[in-house]
């Protein structure tokens, strides 16, 4: 077992330094006073110049949040969060809503360059023509730049910060906000509803195939700042959109809170593909610092034959509490969930999905690959349910865990509930280890142990990687190598 | 040149190699034969650097350098190749991807640039064709669902691509049909060179009809019990190992 042990030790040692996004950007920022009360909620709303209805919506959420308790059912442990000891709003000072990229603080642009996200459209255009991605970059609480807007507008696609959509498309926001994740859905979602700062808004008109990938990059920079993004994506009848989300944060001693809400609505014959590469700071070797990631993501397949597919690569965060779900309301609608969740060091991951079959002949597919290394804990929690009327519902679930070393844990918690006798749910699960013999075989061919581990892990997650858009798949592969080895990539 | 000097190895407290001496000169093909469980695979693993073996005494020199100080990766990059008796499966990793990773790793170790993809693909396809490895097998995950014979061919394909200094073949002939045996032997013969040597572990004379050894060693009780020319293999075929193990035939 010596080789594996050594690999594990090396991984442990390297882990933290490997977080190459751990820099802090030196930018003056404007913050709301610490703590949370109605005045703070009003402050946030005022900062964004919100209409009365929006302010009221937030206040209503805040009042409900006060009556709720933090959930404790997940297999994660952390000291009690003092919600009064956080900042709920931080904005780069120079940034009172930029109209064009030229108004964006050059320091911010450099930050995104460091992250490998070119925000300047010219630069993207100068690059590979066919890999264009429109980007909305969110820095702490504010969206700093959205690229390719003119071109998207030509196709009728709306892609802008949600704070802007509240003003420019209030009818859409009013109609859809909170329609998938109700204000009182859960503790963190309710908190988000009260204090959400910014995020992306997407509307694809009927019959339109969005001409490029849309992408949002979130970065937490400020100390002690909670980040509460809100994303709302609506695919109208017969439309298609592929949306990518990436996240990073600087390395900090103290934990930072991230509680986002993402709502997707797919109308008749529409399709939404939502991919995430999450690489928040995972904390150091002792488990100090890192992001608490409490996220509510839900898609509503509202129309017949609609389709929503979640693909996620989760490598970061100290704690992940996340269950991207699909409500299969329309007949023959389809939900998919492809997930790679890697935990190392002292990370705790409790993630999975819910597939709620309401319509007839609805189908869903869940492929989950959990990889645990170090002293981490990785839990898959999945729920598949069929309503009385969900005749012909079908689900296939495949849930594989890979263990590296002896100090980590992998758990699978599937809930299956069927109220319709014709529903067919299949569930497969495996747990395996990287064997000493496999490692020896690879090193005998000249690979280092790190390379061998990365290769074997990449093989393990291949089914899911194939679901990612090309640009992201390459990035994800590198991330996997980094989060496990530190030396590759 | 490979020199094994007074090698004592135990595993799990049990002594397997007991003062083994063996020299394989550059360009030489040496065959090792011996009863089951006598330590032939153990010897090949210890040379290749698998962990969990306790080397109590002795040296293994490759061109005068003691490779026992190196880890398996370093030994591979120094030119040690082991064709496994039981090749491992790597699920989800396409054979082509694996071959590229291995080739690039060794190129990097030698300070050479990585191969360009078209050049690499061409090289692999040619080598595969020679060994009768179907092109579509290169797309499948390495060794997963391969037949016993296919796995053995894949080992030789890897050896042909990696061009080692010393190739150790651990019962590569077992599981091969008659035609495959000839193809694989041709593959090995094509690799024979002035500065490359082979250690061929086998139970059967048949393989040695195709890969003509320069020397034949009989291994018994953790040592080389006798060394001779090709005629020694024929002799064993007739009389078995009784003379070496002290048991009646
Ligand atoms: N990890 C281990 N723990 C205990 N005994 C071991 C271990 N590995 C090998 N052995 C023993 O060492 C001895 C030599 O094994 P080895 O595989 O080297 O034999 P071999 O000569 O290659 O045999 P065969 O011709 O059957 O392939 C056997 O008795 C085997 O059971
Ligand atoms: Mg053997």
XYZ file of C-alpha atoms in Angstrom, chain A residues 96-103 149:
9
model
C -21.445 51.909 -10.533
C -22.810 49.853 -13.343
C -20.530 49.963 -16.373
C -22.063 50.680 -19.715
C -19.209 49.215 -21.712
C -16.010 47.302 -21.121
C -14.024 50.528 -21.353
C -15.614 51.668 -18.108
C -24.502 41.523 -26.002
